[in-house]
Short mmCIF file of C-alpha atoms in Angstrom, two decimals:
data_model
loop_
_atom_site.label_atom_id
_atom_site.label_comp_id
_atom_site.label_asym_id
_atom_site.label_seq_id
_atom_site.Cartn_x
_atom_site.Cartn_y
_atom_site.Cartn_z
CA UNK A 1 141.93 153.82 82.73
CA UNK A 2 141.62 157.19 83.68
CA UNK A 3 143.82 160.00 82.54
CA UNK A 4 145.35 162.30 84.62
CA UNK A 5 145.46 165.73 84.84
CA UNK A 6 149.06 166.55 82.27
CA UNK A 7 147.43 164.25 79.61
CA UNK A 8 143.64 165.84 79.98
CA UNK A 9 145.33 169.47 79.44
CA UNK A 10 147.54 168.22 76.31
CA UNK A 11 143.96 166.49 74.53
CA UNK A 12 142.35 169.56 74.89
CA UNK A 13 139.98 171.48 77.32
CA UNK A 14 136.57 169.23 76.84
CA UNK A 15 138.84 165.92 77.14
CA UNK A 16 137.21 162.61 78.68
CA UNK A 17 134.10 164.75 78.68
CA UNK A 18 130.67 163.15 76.53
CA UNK A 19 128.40 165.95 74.99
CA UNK A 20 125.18 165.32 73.99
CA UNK A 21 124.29 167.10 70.61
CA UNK A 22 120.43 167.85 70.21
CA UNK A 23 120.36 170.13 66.79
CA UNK A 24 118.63 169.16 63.31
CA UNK A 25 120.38 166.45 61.16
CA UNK A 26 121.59 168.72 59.26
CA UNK A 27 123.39 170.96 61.45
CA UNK A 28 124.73 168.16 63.84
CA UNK A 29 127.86 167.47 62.40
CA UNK A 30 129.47 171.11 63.06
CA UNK A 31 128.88 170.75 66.51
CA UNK A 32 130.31 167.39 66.55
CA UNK A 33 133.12 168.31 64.98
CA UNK A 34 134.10 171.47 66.97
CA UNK A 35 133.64 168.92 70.68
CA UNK A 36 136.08 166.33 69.25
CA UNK A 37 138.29 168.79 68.32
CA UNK A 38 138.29 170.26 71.77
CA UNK A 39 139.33 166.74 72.54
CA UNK A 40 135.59 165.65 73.91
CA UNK A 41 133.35 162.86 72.70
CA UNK A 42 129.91 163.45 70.99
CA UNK A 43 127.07 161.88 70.72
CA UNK A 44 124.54 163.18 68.12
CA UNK A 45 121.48 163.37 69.11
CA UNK A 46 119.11 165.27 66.28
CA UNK A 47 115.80 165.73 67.53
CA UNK A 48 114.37 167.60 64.43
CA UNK A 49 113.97 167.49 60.76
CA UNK A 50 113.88 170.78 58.65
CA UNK A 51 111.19 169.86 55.81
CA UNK A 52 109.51 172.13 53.12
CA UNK A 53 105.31 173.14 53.62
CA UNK A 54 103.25 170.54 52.41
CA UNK A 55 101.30 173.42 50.66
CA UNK A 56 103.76 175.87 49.22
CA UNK A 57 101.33 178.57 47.76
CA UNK A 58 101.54 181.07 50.65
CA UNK A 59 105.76 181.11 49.34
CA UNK A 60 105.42 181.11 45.75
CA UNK A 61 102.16 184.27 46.33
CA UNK A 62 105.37 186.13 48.19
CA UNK A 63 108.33 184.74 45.33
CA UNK A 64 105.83 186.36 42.47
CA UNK A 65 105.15 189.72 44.25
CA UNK A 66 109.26 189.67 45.13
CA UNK A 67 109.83 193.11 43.48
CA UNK A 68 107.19 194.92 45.23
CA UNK A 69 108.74 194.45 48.95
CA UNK A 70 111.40 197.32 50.53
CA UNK A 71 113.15 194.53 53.02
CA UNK A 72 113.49 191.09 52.91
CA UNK A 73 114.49 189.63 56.41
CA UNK A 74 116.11 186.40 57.16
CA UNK A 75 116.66 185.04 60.60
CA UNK A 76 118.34 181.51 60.00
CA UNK A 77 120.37 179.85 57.18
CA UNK A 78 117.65 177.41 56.44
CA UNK A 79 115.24 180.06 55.98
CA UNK A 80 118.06 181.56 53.72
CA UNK A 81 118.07 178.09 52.09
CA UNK A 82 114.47 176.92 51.88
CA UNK A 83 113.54 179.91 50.23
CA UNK A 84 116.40 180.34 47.56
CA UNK A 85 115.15 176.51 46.94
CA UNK A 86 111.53 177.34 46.48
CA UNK A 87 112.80 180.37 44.00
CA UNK A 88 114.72 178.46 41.61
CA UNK A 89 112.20 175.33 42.14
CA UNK A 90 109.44 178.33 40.23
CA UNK A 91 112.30 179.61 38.10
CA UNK A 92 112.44 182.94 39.91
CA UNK A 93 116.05 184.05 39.44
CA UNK A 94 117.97 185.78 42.20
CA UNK A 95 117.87 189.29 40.18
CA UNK A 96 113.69 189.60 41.27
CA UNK A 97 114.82 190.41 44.77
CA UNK A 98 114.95 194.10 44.22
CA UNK A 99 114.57 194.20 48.66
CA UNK A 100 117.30 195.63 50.92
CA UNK A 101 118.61 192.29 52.61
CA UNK A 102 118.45 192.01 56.23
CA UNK A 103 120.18 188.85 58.23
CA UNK A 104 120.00 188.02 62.17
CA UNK A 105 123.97 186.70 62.19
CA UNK A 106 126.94 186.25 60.29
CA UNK A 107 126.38 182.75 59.01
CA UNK A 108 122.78 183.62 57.72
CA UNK A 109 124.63 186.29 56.09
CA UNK A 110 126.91 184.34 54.44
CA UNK A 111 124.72 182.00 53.21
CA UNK A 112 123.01 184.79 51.23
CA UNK A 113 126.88 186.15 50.42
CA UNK A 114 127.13 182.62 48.75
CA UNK A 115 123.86 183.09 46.59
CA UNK A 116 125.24 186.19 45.33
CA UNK A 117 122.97 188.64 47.57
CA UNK A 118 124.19 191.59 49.01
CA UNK A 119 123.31 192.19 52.78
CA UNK A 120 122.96 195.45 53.90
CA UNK A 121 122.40 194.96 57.59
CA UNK A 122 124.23 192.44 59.79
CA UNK A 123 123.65 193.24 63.56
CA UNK A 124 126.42 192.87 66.13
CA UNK A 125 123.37 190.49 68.43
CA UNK A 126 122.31 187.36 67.09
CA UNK A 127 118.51 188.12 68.12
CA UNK A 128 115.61 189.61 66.61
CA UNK A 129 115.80 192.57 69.29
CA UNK A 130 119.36 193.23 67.82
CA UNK A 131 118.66 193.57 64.23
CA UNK A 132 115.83 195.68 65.30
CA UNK A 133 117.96 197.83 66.98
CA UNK A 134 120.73 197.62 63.57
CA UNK A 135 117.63 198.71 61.27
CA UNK A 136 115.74 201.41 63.47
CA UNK A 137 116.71 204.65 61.86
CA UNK A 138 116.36 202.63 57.89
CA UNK A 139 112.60 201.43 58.34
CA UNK A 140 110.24 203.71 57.30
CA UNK A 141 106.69 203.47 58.10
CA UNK A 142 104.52 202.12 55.11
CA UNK A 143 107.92 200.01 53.61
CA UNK A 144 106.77 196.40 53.26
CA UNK A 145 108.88 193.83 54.51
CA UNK A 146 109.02 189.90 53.89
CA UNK A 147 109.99 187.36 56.61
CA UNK A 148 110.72 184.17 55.22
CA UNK A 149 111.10 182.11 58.08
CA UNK A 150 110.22 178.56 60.40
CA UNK A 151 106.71 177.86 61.18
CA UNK A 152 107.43 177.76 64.76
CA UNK A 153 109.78 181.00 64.65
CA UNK A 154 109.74 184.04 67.44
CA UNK A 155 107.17 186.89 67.01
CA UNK A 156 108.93 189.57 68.97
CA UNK A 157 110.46 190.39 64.78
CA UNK A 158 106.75 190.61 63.31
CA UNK A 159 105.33 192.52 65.71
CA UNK A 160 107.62 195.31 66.36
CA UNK A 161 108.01 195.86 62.82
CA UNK A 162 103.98 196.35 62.93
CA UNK A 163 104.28 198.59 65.66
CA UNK A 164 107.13 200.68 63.84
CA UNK A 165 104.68 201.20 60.95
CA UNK A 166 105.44 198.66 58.45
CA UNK A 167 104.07 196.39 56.23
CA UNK A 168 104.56 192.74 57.65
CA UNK A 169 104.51 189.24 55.06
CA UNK A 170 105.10 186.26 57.13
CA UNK A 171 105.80 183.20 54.87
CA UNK A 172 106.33 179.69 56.31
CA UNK A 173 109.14 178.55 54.37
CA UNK A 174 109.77 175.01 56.45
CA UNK A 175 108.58 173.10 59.34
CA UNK A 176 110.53 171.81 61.98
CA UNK A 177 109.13 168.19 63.52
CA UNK A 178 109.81 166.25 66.02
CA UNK A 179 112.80 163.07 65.09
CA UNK A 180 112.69 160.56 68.05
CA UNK A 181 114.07 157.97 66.23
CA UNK A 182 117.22 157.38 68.96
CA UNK A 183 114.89 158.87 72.22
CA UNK A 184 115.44 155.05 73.57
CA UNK A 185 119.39 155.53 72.91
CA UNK A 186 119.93 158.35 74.45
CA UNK A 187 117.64 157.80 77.76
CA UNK A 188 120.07 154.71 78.15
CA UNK A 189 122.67 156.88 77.78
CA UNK A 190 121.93 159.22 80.56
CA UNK A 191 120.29 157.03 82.59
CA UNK A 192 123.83 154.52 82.84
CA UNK A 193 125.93 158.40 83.70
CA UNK A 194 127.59 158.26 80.13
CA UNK A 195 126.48 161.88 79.30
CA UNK A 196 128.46 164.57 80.99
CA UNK A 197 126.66 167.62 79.12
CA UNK A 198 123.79 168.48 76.79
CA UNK A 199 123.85 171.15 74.59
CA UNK A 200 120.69 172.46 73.28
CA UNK A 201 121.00 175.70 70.48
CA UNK A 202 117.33 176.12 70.23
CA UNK A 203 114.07 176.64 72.13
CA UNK A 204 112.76 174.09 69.76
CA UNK A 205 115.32 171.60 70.40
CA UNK A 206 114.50 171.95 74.40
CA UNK A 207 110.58 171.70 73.48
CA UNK A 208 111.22 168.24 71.22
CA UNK A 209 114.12 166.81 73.94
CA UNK A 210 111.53 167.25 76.42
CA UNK A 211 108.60 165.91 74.70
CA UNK A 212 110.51 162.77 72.80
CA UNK A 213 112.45 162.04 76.51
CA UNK A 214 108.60 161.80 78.17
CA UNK A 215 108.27 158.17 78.51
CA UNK A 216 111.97 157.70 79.46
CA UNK A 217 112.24 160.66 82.49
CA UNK A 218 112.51 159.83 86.08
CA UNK A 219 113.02 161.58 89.32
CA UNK A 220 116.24 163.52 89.25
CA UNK A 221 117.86 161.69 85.83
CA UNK A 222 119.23 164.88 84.82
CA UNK A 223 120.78 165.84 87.98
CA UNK A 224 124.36 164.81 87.50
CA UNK A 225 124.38 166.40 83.23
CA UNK A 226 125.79 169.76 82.44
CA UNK A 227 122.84 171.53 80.51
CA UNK A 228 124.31 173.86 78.26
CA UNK A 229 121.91 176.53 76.50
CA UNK A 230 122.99 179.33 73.44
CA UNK A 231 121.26 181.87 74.91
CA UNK A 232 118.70 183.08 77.44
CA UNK A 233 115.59 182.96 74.95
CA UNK A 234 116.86 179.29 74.71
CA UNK A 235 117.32 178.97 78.51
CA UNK A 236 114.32 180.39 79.46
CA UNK A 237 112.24 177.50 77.83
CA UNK A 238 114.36 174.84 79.39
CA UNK A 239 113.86 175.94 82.64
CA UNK A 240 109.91 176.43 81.85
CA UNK A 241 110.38 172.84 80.60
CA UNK A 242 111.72 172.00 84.39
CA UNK A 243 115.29 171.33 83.17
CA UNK A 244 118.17 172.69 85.27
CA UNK A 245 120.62 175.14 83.33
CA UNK A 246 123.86 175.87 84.65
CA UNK A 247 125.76 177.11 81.39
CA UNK A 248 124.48 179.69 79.25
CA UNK A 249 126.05 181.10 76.36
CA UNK A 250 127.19 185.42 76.35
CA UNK A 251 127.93 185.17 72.89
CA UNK A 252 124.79 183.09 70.79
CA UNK A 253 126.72 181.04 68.65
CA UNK A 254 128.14 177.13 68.57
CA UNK A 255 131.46 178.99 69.33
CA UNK A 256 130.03 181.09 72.15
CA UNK A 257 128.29 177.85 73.76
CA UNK A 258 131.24 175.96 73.83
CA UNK A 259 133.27 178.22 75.64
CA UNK A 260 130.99 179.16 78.09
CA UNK A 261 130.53 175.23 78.66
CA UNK A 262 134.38 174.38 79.29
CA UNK A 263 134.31 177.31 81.30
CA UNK A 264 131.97 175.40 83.05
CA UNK A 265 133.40 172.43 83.16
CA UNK A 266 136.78 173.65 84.16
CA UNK A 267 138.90 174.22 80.93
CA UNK A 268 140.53 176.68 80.37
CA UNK A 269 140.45 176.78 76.39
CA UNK A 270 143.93 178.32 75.71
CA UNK A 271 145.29 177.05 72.73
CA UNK A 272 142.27 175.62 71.52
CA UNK A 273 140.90 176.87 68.20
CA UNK A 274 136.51 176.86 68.84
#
């Protein structure tokens, strides 16, 4: 039975709509939780699995030499996390980081507020190019700076921090790969029209929908799903991936995606709480 319009409005703004969730297993159930309580179903989708280097050397080399770097950059919680893991896993205690703290958004700040750490930059973007533009006039050429970070993370960080002068340590501190586990399950679900949107929060998540959805794609599948992207890096990949993007977040957060999707869609998202 359908539901009209009065009793749409009163279960909230993304009400008889079903979102498709592609985010790591560990980060899906935020996402979930926020749609359902904007009144919409979700179906979880993870397409990738944050795990640790087989070969952790290149981390614990940077966790030993910890009090010799000026900045020490994170650009994601579970680089925040992986690391802190690898430190206590070689005993190094929180006190060795000597660093200024940098962090690309407020919850990868607060995950290093949590540990204890002090961050001393926060930009106002949630992008690379933003906390570049937060730290320009407190980099000094010849500082040395550690990025803890994803093996298949952005460069545009790295490399202007090079060109600035700068000292640059990449260290791999996880991998994300590919989970296909429910690819079958969710073709079926898009393929019988029970997905009204897909939200996608990553470039990576785009790159492993596409590639684990291969076998299951046909001619025009997609054409009747909201695709929903964080941000433009994000959308950029799904459209080089062919996918069709008509939402795409201003502000590059969960919260920011959803309201520019039941904007989208049609809500209006008073009242709600995102």
């Amino acid at each position: 039975m359908s539901m009209t319009d009065a009793q749409l409005e009163s279960a909230g703004p993304l009400a008889g709509k079903r979102i498709m969730v592609t985010r790591a297993r560990s980060q899906v159930r935020e996402l979930v939780g926020k749609i359902e309580a904007l009144g919409g179903e979700a179906y979880a989708f993870p397409l990738l699995k944050m795990v640790a280097p087989d070969d952790p050397s290149q981390v614990d080399e940077a966790i030993a030499q910890l009090e010799t770097f000026d900045w020490l950059i994170f650009t994601s919680v579970n680089g925040v996390q992986f690391f802190l893991e690898r430190m206590r896993a070689v005993g190094a205690g929180i006190e060795t980081i000597r660093a200024e703290v940098a962090a690309v958004g407020p919850k990868t700040a607060a995950a290093l507020q949590k540990e204890g750490l002090t961050v001393a930059v926060i930009p106002s973007d949630y992008v690379a190019e933003g906390l570049l533009s937060s730290l320009h006039d407190r980099l000094v050429p010849g500082q040395r700076v550690l990025l803890p970070r994803a093996d298949i993370a952005r460069k545009a960080l790295p490399q202007e921090l090079v060109r600035l002068g700068l000292e640059v340590t990449e260290v791999d501190v996880y991998h994300t790969v590919i989970d296909a586990e429910l690819a079958p399950e969710a073709a079926r679900r898009i393929q019988n029209h029970d997905i009204d949107g897909i939200l996608f929060t990553s470039s990576s998540t785009v790159t492993h929908f596409v590639q684990a959805m291969a076998p299951f794609a046909q001619e025009g599948w997609l054409d009747q799903v909201t695709i929903a992207c964080i941000g433009p890096i994000t959308a950029e990949t799904a459209q080089k991936n062919g996918l069709k993007v008509q939402v795409v977040a201003t502000e590059f957060t969960v919260e920011g995606l959803l309201t520019a999707l039941i904007e989208n869609l049609g809500g209006n998202g008073h009242g709600t709480n995102i």
